[in-house]
Amino acid sequence: MRIVFELSGEHPSLPISEVISCLEGERIGYDYVDTFGSFLIINLKNGMDQLGRVCQRLSLSHFVDIFLFSSEPSKNDLLERAKRIKIKLSGTFRVRCENRSRERIDSLDLERSLGEIYARSNKVDLVKPDDEIRILLSRERWLVCRRFFEIDRRQFELRKANRRPFFLPISMHPRLARCMVNLSGVRKGEKLLDPFCGTGGILIEAGLIGAKVLGSDVQGWISEGCKRNLEHFGIDDYDIQNLDVGEIGSFGKVDAVVTDFPYGRASTTRKEPIEKLYRRSFLSISDVLKHGSKLVCAIPDMELAKMGCEFMDLVEIHAFRVHGNLTRYICVFTK
């Protein structure tokens, strides 16, 4: 069965990597089919139950759909194929169009025209339909799909730093934190460690997908605040300690490490030179990671990524512009 992921436009590469990492992390068999603009198509080898687990994890996609057919980027071709290709609807339906083609196209006209074809055998319900048919427009192809799952992106806004009982001015957005957790491939019940946990933004996202969360911070008052945040979001399977990164071996072996490394003047390094701190960190992280497991980290400098290569294999890197001249690099290392 072919599945279409409607990716967000927040980043050119992270949304695709997040989908692939979730599929592989959940041990779901698939073949890559194609990408049209910001639509990723895969051929799913497992059942739909497994796909549901992936949908619940995603942060950088909008919808997950079941592929029905495609056409040339032309209204006439799409409607001709719709007349020839029979699809079975559950009951009532509506049609929605998502235009990512950057061309001026009358989306409402497309919705009405396709809807007229399917209305010959099914009733239209624009409010609570049994099925939603989605027309996805890219420059190369137009796709017609049945909606399978809508990602609730509003949930991430409700977990922003200022919505937590304990927060500091600088905090990663929950959508990016969830994406980083997903890039690690961690599964429900596995151990994920953040050795610079701060207020717990990464650990909240990991806990909400069912991982056992471990965290440490060199400042005790911050690690205590992290515990408050985790409990606020209903996460009680955690182990948060007041430790230096060189002491994280006390956690034992872990299945994934996901962290936002200290950087800039706002970060506390106890006046330790940043290069020395990073070298110690990469060494300690490589020691606690199980063989074949991943470190996903945000760092401020490509040179620091090269340092990580002395301890682990760098498999992915994504430049992520935060604001102004500030760019962070999301790196994925494998032990």
mmCIF file with all atom_site columns, N, CA, C and O in Angstrom, residues 310-328:
data_model
loop_
_atom_site.group_PDB
_atom_site.id
_atom_site.type_symbol
_atom_site.label_atom_id
_atom_site.label_alt_id
_atom_site.label_comp_id
_atom_site.label_asym_id
_atom_site.label_entity_id
_atom_site.label_seq_id
_atom_site.pdbx_PDB_ins_code
_atom_site.Cartn_x
_atom_site.Cartn_y
_atom_site.Cartn_z
_atom_site.occupancy
_atom_site.B_iso_or_equiv
_atom_site.pdbx_formal_charge
_atom_site.auth_seq_id
_atom_site.auth_comp_id
_atom_site.auth_asym_id
_atom_site.auth_atom_id
_atom_site.pdbx_PDB_model_num
ATOM 1  N N  . GLU A 1 310 ? 35.477 11.962 15.937 1.00 0.00 ? 310 GLU A N  1
ATOM 2  C CA . GLU A 1 310 ? 36.589 11.236 16.551 1.00 0.00 ? 310 GLU A CA 1
ATOM 3  C C  . GLU A 1 310 ? 36.075 10.093 17.429 1.00 0.00 ? 310 GLU A C  1
ATOM 4  O O  . GLU A 1 310 ? 36.829 9.175  17.759 1.00 0.00 ? 310 GLU A O  1
ATOM 5  N N  . PHE A 1 311 ? 34.800 10.159 17.805 1.00 0.00 ? 311 PHE A N  1
ATOM 6  C CA . PHE A 1 311 ? 34.242 9.184  18.746 1.00 0.00 ? 311 PHE A CA 1
ATOM 7  C C  . PHE A 1 311 ? 33.130 8.323  18.147 1.00 0.00 ? 311 PHE A C  1
ATOM 8  O O  . PHE A 1 311 ? 32.901 7.207  18.593 1.00 0.00 ? 311 PHE A O  1
ATOM 9  N N  . MET A 1 312 ? 32.398 8.876  17.146 1.00 0.00 ? 312 MET A N  1
ATOM 10 C CA . MET A 1 312 ? 31.267 8.181  16.547 1.00 0.00 ? 312 MET A CA 1
ATOM 11 C C  . MET A 1 312 ? 31.207 8.497  15.067 1.00 0.00 ? 312 MET A C  1
ATOM 12 O O  . MET A 1 312 ? 31.921 9.369  14.575 1.00 0.00 ? 312 MET A O  1
ATOM 13 N N  . ASP A 1 313 ? 30.338 7.802  14.349 1.00 0.00 ? 313 ASP A N  1
ATOM 14 C CA . ASP A 1 313 ? 30.171 8.034  12.913 1.00 0.00 ? 313 ASP A CA 1
ATOM 15 C C  . ASP A 1 313 ? 29.056 9.054  12.672 1.00 0.00 ? 313 ASP A C  1
ATOM 16 O O  . ASP A 1 313 ? 27.931 8.872  13.152 1.00 0.00 ? 313 ASP A O  1
ATOM 17 N N  . LEU A 1 314 ? 29.362 10.110 11.933 1.00 0.00 ? 314 LEU A N  1
ATOM 18 C CA . LEU A 1 314 ? 28.359 11.123 11.587 1.00 0.00 ? 314 LEU A CA 1
ATOM 19 C C  . LEU A 1 314 ? 27.576 10.633 10.374 1.00 0.00 ? 314 LEU A C  1
ATOM 20 O O  . LEU A 1 314 ? 28.148 10.399 9.311  1.00 0.00 ? 314 LEU A O  1
ATOM 21 N N  . VAL A 1 315 ? 26.260 10.473 10.525 1.00 0.00 ? 315 VAL A N  1
ATOM 22 C CA . VAL A 1 315 ? 25.445 9.936  9.431  1.00 0.00 ? 315 VAL A CA 1
ATOM 23 C C  . VAL A 1 315 ? 24.517 10.979 8.813  1.00 0.00 ? 315 VAL A C  1
ATOM 24 O O  . VAL A 1 315 ? 24.087 10.826 7.671  1.00 0.00 ? 315 VAL A O  1
ATOM 25 N N  . GLU A 1 316 ? 24.181 12.034 9.555  1.00 0.00 ? 316 GLU A N  1
ATOM 26 C CA . GLU A 1 316 ? 23.320 13.094 9.024  1.00 0.00 ? 316 GLU A CA 1
ATOM 27 C C  . GLU A 1 316 ? 23.695 14.412 9.662  1.00 0.00 ? 316 GLU A C  1
ATOM 28 O O  . GLU A 1 316 ? 24.126 14.442 10.827 1.00 0.00 ? 316 GLU A O  1
ATOM 29 N N  . ILE A 1 317 ? 23.511 15.501 8.907  1.00 0.00 ? 317 ILE A N  1
ATOM 30 C CA . ILE A 1 317 ? 23.654 16.832 9.490  1.00 0.00 ? 317 ILE A CA 1
ATOM 31 C C  . ILE A 1 317 ? 22.683 17.773 8.791  1.00 0.00 ? 317 ILE A C  1
ATOM 32 O O  . ILE A 1 317 ? 22.532 17.730 7.567  1.00 0.00 ? 317 ILE A O  1
ATOM 33 N N  . HIS A 1 318 ? 21.977 18.578 9.575  1.00 0.00 ? 318 HIS A N  1
ATOM 34 C CA . HIS A 1 318 ? 20.974 19.499 9.055  1.00 0.00 ? 318 HIS A CA 1
ATOM 35 C C  . HIS A 1 318 ? 21.232 20.886 9.629  1.00 0.00 ? 318 HIS A C  1
ATOM 36 O O  . HIS A 1 318 ? 21.178 21.060 10.859 1.00 0.00 ? 318 HIS A O  1
ATOM 37 N N  . ALA A 1 319 ? 21.528 21.845 8.783  1.00 0.00 ? 319 ALA A N  1
ATOM 38 C CA . ALA A 1 319 ? 21.671 23.221 9.242  1.00 0.00 ? 319 ALA A CA 1
ATOM 39 C C  . ALA A 1 319 ? 20.291 23.783 9.538  1.00 0.00 ? 319 ALA A C  1
ATOM 40 O O  . ALA A 1 319 ? 19.370 23.662 8.729  1.00 0.00 ? 319 ALA A O  1
ATOM 41 N N  . PHE A 1 320 ? 20.140 24.392 10.712 1.00 0.00 ? 320 PHE A N  1
ATOM 42 C CA . PHE A 1 320 ? 18.839 24.889 11.146 1.00 0.00 ? 320 PHE A CA 1
ATOM 43 C C  . PHE A 1 320 ? 18.994 26.327 11.622 1.00 0.00 ? 320 PHE A C  1
ATOM 44 O O  . PHE A 1 320 ? 19.625 26.587 12.645 1.00 0.00 ? 320 PHE A O  1
ATOM 45 N N  . ARG A 1 321 ? 18.432 27.252 10.858 1.00 0.00 ? 321 ARG A N  1
ATOM 46 C CA . ARG A 1 321 ? 18.535 28.664 11.229 1.00 0.00 ? 321 ARG A CA 1
ATOM 47 C C  . ARG A 1 321 ? 17.538 28.982 12.323 1.00 0.00 ? 321 ARG A C  1
ATOM 48 O O  . ARG A 1 321 ? 16.326 28.772 12.161 1.00 0.00 ? 321 ARG A O  1
ATOM 49 N N  . VAL A 1 322 ? 18.023 29.483 13.430 1.00 0.00 ? 322 VAL A N  1
ATOM 50 C CA . VAL A 1 322 ? 17.171 29.791 14.572 1.00 0.00 ? 322 VAL A CA 1
ATOM 51 C C  . VAL A 1 322 ? 16.584 31.189 14.415 1.00 0.00 ? 322 VAL A C  1
ATOM 52 O O  . VAL A 1 322 ? 15.385 31.387 14.376 1.00 0.00 ? 322 VAL A O  1
ATOM 53 N N  . HIS A 1 323 ? 17.441 32.187 14.318 1.00 0.00 ? 323 HIS A N  1
ATOM 54 C CA . HIS A 1 323 ? 17.019 33.562 14.051 1.00 0.00 ? 323 HIS A CA 1
ATOM 55 C C  . HIS A 1 323 ? 18.263 34.387 13.724 1.00 0.00 ? 323 HIS A C  1
ATOM 56 O O  . HIS A 1 323 ? 19.367 34.074 14.161 1.00 0.00 ? 323 HIS A O  1
ATOM 57 N N  . GLY A 1 324 ? 18.065 35.443 12.941 1.00 0.00 ? 324 GLY A N  1
ATOM 58 C CA . GLY A 1 324 ? 19.181 36.319 12.592 1.00 0.00 ? 324 GLY A CA 1
ATOM 59 C C  . GLY A 1 324 ? 20.356 35.538 12.033 1.00 0.00 ? 324 GLY A C  1
ATOM 60 O O  . GLY A 1 324 ? 20.224 34.769 11.078 1.00 0.00 ? 324 GLY A O  1
ATOM 61 N N  . ASN A 1 325 ? 21.511 35.721 12.660 1.00 0.00 ? 325 ASN A N  1
ATOM 62 C CA . ASN A 1 325 ? 22.728 35.026 12.219 1.00 0.00 ? 325 ASN A CA 1
ATOM 63 C C  . ASN A 1 325 ? 22.974 33.732 12.981 1.00 0.00 ? 325 ASN A C  1
ATOM 64 O O  . ASN A 1 325 ? 24.023 33.102 12.801 1.00 0.00 ? 325 ASN A O  1
ATOM 65 N N  . LEU A 1 326 ? 22.041 33.353 13.856 1.00 0.00 ? 326 LEU A N  1
ATOM 66 C CA . LEU A 1 326 ? 22.242 32.158 14.671 1.00 0.00 ? 326 LEU A CA 1
ATOM 67 C C  . LEU A 1 326 ? 21.763 30.914 13.926 1.00 0.00 ? 326 LEU A C  1
ATOM 68 O O  . LEU A 1 326 ? 20.586 30.781 13.611 1.00 0.00 ? 326 LEU A O  1
ATOM 69 N N  . THR A 1 327 ? 22.705 30.032 13.634 1.00 0.00 ? 327 THR A N  1
ATOM 70 C CA . THR A 1 327 ? 22.397 28.755 12.984 1.00 0.00 ? 327 THR A CA 1
ATOM 71 C C  . THR A 1 327 ? 22.893 27.627 13.871 1.00 0.00 ? 327 THR A C  1
ATOM 72 O O  . THR A 1 327 ? 24.014 27.655 14.374 1.00 0.00 ? 327 THR A O  1
ATOM 73 N N  . ARG A 1 328 ? 22.040 26.651 14.078 1.00 0.00 ? 328 ARG A N  1
ATOM 74 C CA . ARG A 1 328 ? 22.447 25.443 14.782 1.00 0.00 ? 328 ARG A CA 1
ATOM 75 C C  . ARG A 1 328 ? 22.487 24.294 13.789 1.00 0.00 ? 328 ARG A C  1
ATOM 76 O O  . ARG A 1 328 ? 21.803 24.325 12.767 1.00 0.00 ? 328 ARG A O  1
#
